[in-house]
Backbone as XML, in Angstrom:
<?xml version="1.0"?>
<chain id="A" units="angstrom">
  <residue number="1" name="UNK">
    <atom name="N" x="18.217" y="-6.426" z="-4.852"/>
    <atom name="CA" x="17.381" y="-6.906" z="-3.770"/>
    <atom name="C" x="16.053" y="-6.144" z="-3.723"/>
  </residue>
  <residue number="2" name="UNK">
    <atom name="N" x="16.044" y="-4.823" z="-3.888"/>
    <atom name="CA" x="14.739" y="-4.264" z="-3.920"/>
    <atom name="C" x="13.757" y="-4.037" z="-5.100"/>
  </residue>
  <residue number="3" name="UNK">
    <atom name="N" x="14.573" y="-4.214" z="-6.539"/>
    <atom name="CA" x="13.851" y="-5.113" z="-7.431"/>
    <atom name="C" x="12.816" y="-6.294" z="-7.463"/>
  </residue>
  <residue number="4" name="UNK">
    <atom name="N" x="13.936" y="-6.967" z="-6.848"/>
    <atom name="CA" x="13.104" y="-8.618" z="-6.294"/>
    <atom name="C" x="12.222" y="-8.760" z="-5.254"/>
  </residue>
  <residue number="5" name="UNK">
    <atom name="N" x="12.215" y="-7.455" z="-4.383"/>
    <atom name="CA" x="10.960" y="-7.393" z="-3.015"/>
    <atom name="C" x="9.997" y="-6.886" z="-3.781"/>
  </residue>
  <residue number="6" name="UNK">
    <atom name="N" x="10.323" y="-5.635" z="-4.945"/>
    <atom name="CA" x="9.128" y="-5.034" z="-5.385"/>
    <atom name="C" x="8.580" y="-5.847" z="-6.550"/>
  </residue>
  <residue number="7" name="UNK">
    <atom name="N" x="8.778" y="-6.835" z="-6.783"/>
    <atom name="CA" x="8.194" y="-8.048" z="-7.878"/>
    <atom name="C" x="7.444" y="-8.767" z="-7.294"/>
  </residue>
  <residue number="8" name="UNK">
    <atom name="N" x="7.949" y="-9.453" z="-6.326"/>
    <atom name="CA" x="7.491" y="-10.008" z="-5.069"/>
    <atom name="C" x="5.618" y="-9.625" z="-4.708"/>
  </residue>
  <residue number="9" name="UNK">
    <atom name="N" x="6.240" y="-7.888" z="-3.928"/>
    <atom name="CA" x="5.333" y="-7.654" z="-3.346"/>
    <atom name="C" x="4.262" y="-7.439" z="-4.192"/>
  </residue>
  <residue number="10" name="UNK">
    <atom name="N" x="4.263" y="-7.185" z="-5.899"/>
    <atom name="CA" x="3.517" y="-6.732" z="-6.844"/>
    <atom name="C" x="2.693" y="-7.912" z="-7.153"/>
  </residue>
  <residue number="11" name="UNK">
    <atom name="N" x="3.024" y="-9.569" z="-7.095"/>
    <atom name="CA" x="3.002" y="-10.795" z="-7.265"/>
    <atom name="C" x="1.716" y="-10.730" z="-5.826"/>
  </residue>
  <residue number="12" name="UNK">
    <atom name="N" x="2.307" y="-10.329" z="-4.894"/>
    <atom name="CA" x="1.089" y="-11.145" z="-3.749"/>
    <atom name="C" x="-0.283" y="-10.356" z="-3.923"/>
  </residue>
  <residue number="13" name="UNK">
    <atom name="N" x="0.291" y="-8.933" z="-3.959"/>
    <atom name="CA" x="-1.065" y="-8.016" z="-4.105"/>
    <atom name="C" x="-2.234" y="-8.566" z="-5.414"/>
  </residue>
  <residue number="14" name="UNK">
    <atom name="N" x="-1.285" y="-8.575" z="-6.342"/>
    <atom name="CA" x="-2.057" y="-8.958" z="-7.528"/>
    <atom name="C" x="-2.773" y="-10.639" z="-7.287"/>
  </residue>
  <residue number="15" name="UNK">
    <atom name="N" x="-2.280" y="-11.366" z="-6.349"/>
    <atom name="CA" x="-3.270" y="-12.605" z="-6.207"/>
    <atom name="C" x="-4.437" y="-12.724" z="-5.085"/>
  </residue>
  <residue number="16" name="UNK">
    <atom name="N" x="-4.369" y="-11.796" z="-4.669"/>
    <atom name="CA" x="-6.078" y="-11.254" z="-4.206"/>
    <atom name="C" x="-6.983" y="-10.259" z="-4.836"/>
  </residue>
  <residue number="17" name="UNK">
    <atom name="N" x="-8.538" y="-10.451" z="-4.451"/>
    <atom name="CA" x="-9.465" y="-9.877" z="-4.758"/>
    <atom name="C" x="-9.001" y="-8.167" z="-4.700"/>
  </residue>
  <residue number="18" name="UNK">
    <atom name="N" x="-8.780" y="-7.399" z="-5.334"/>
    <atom name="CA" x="-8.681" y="-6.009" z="-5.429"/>
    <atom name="C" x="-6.848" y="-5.606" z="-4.883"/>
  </residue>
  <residue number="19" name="UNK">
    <atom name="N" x="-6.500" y="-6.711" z="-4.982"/>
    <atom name="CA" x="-5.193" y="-5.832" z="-4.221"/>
    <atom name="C" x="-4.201" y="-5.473" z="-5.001"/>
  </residue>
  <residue number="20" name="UNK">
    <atom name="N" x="-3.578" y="-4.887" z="-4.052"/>
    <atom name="CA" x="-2.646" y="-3.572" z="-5.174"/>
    <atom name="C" x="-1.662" y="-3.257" z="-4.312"/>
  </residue>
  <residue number="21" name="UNK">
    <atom name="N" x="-0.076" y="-2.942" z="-5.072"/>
    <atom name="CA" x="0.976" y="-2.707" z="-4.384"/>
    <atom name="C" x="1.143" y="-1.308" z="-4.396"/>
  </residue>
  <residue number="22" name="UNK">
    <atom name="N" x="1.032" y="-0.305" z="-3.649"/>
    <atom name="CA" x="1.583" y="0.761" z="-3.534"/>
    <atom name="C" x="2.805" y="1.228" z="-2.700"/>
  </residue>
  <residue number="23" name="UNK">
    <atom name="N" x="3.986" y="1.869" z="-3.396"/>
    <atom name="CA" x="5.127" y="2.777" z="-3.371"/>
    <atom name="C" x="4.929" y="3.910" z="-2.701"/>
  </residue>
  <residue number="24" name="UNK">
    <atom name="N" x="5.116" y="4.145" z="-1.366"/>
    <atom name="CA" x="5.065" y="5.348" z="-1.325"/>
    <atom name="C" x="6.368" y="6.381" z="-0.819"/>
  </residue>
  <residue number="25" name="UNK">
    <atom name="N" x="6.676" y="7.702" z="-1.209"/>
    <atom name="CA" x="7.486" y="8.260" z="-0.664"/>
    <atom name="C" x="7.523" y="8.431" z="0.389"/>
  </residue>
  <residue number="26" name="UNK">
    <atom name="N" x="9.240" y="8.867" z="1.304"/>
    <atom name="CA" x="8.661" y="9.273" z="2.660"/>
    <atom name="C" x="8.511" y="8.800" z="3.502"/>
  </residue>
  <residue number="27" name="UNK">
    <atom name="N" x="7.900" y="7.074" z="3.332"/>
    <atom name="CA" x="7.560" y="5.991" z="4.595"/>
    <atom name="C" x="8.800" y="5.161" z="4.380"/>
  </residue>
  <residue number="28" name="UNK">
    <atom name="N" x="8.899" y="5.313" z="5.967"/>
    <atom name="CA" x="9.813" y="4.004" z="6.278"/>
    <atom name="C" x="8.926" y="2.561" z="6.438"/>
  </residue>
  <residue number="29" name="UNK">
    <atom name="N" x="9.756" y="1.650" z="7.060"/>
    <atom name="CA" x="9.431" y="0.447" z="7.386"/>
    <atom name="C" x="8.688" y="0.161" z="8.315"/>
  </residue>
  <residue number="30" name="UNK">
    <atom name="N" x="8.661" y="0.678" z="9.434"/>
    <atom name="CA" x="7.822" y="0.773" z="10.760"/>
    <atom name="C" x="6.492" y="1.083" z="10.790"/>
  </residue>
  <residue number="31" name="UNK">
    <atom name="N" x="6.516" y="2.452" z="10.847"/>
    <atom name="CA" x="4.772" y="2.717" z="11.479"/>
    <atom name="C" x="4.049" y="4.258" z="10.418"/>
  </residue>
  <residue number="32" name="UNK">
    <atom name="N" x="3.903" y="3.055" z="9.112"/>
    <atom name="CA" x="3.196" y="3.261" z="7.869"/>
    <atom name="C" x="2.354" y="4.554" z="8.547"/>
  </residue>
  <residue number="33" name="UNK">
    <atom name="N" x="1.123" y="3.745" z="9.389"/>
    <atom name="CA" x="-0.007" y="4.585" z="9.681"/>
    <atom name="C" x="0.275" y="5.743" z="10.605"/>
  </residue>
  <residue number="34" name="UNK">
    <atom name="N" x="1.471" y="6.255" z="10.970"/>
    <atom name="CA" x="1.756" y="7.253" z="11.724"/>
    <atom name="C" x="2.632" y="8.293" z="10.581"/>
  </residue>
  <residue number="35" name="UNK">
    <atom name="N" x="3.033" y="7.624" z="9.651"/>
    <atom name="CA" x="4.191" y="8.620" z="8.627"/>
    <atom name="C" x="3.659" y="9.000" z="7.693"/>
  </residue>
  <residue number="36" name="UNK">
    <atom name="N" x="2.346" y="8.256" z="7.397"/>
    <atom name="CA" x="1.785" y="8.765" z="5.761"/>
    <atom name="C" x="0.378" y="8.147" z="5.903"/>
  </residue>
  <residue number="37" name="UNK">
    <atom name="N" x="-0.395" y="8.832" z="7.217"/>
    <atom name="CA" x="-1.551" y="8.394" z="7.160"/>
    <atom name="C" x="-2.399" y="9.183" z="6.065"/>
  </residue>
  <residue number="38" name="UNK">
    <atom name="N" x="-2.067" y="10.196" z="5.739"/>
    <atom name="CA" x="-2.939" y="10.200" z="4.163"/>
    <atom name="C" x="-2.901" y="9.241" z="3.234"/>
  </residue>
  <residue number="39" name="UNK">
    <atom name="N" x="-1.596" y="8.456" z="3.261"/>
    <atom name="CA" x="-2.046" y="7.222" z="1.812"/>
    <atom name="C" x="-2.772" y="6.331" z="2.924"/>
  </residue>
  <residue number="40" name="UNK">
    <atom name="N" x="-2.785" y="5.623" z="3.941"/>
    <atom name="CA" x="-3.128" y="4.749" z="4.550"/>
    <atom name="C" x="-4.661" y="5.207" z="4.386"/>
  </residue>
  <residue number="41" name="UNK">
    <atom name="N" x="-5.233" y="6.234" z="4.451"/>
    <atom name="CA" x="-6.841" y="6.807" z="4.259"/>
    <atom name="C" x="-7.224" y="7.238" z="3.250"/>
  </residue>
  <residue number="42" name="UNK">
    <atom name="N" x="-6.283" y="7.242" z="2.281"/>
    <atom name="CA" x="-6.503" y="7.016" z="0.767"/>
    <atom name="C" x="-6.564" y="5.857" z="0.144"/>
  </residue>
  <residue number="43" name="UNK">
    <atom name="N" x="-5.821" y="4.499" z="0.704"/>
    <atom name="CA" x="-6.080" y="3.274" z="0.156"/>
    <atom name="C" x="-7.129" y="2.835" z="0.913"/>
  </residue>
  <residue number="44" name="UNK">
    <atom name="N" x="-7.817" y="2.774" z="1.744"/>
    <atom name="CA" x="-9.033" y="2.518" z="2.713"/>
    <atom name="C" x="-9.954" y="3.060" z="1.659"/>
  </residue>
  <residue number="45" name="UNK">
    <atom name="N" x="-9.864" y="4.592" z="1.242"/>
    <atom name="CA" x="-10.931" y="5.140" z="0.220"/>
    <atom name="C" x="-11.007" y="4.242" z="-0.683"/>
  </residue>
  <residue number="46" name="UNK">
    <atom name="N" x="-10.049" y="4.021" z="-1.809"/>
    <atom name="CA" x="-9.746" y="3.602" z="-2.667"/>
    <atom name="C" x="-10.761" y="1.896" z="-2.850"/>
  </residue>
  <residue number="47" name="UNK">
    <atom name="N" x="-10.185" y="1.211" z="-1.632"/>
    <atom name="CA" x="-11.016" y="-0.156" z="-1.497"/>
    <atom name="C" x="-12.009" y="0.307" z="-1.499"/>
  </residue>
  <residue number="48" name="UNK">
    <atom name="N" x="-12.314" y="0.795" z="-0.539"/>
    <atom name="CA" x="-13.927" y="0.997" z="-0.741"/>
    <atom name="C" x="-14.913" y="1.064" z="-1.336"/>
  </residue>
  <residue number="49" name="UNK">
    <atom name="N" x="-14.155" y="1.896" z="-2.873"/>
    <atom name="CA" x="-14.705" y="2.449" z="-3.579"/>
    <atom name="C" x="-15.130" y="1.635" z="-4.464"/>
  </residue>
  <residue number="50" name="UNK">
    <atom name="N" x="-13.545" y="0.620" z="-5.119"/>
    <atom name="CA" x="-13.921" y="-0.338" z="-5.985"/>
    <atom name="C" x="-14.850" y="-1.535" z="-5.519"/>
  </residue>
  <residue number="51" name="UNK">
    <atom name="N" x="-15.103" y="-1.777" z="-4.001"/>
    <atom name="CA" x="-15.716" y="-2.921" z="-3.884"/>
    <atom name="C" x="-17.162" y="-2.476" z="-3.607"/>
  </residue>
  <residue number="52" name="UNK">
    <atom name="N" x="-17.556" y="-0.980" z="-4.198"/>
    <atom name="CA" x="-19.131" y="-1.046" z="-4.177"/>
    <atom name="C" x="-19.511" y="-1.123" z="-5.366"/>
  </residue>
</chain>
């Protein structure tokens, strides 16, 4: 089952402009931006970066 979510989720990211699936350790399901707001302000960097 989590094979098939992470194919999935690799599938939607990859059919938009810049998007990208990231894995991260550590985070649960809930409240991403409270458990691992360093990746959450690292993928914000990240966009940013590629879309200048």
């Amino acid at each position: 089952m989590n094979a098939a979510k992470t194919t999935l989720y690799a599938h939607l990211a990859a059919s938009v402009p810049l998007g990208e699936h990231r894995i991260l350790e550590n985070a649960g399901h809930g409240w991403l931006h409270e458990e691992r707001q360093d990746a959450v302000v690292q993928a914000i960097n990240d966009i940013l970066r590629k879309a200048r």
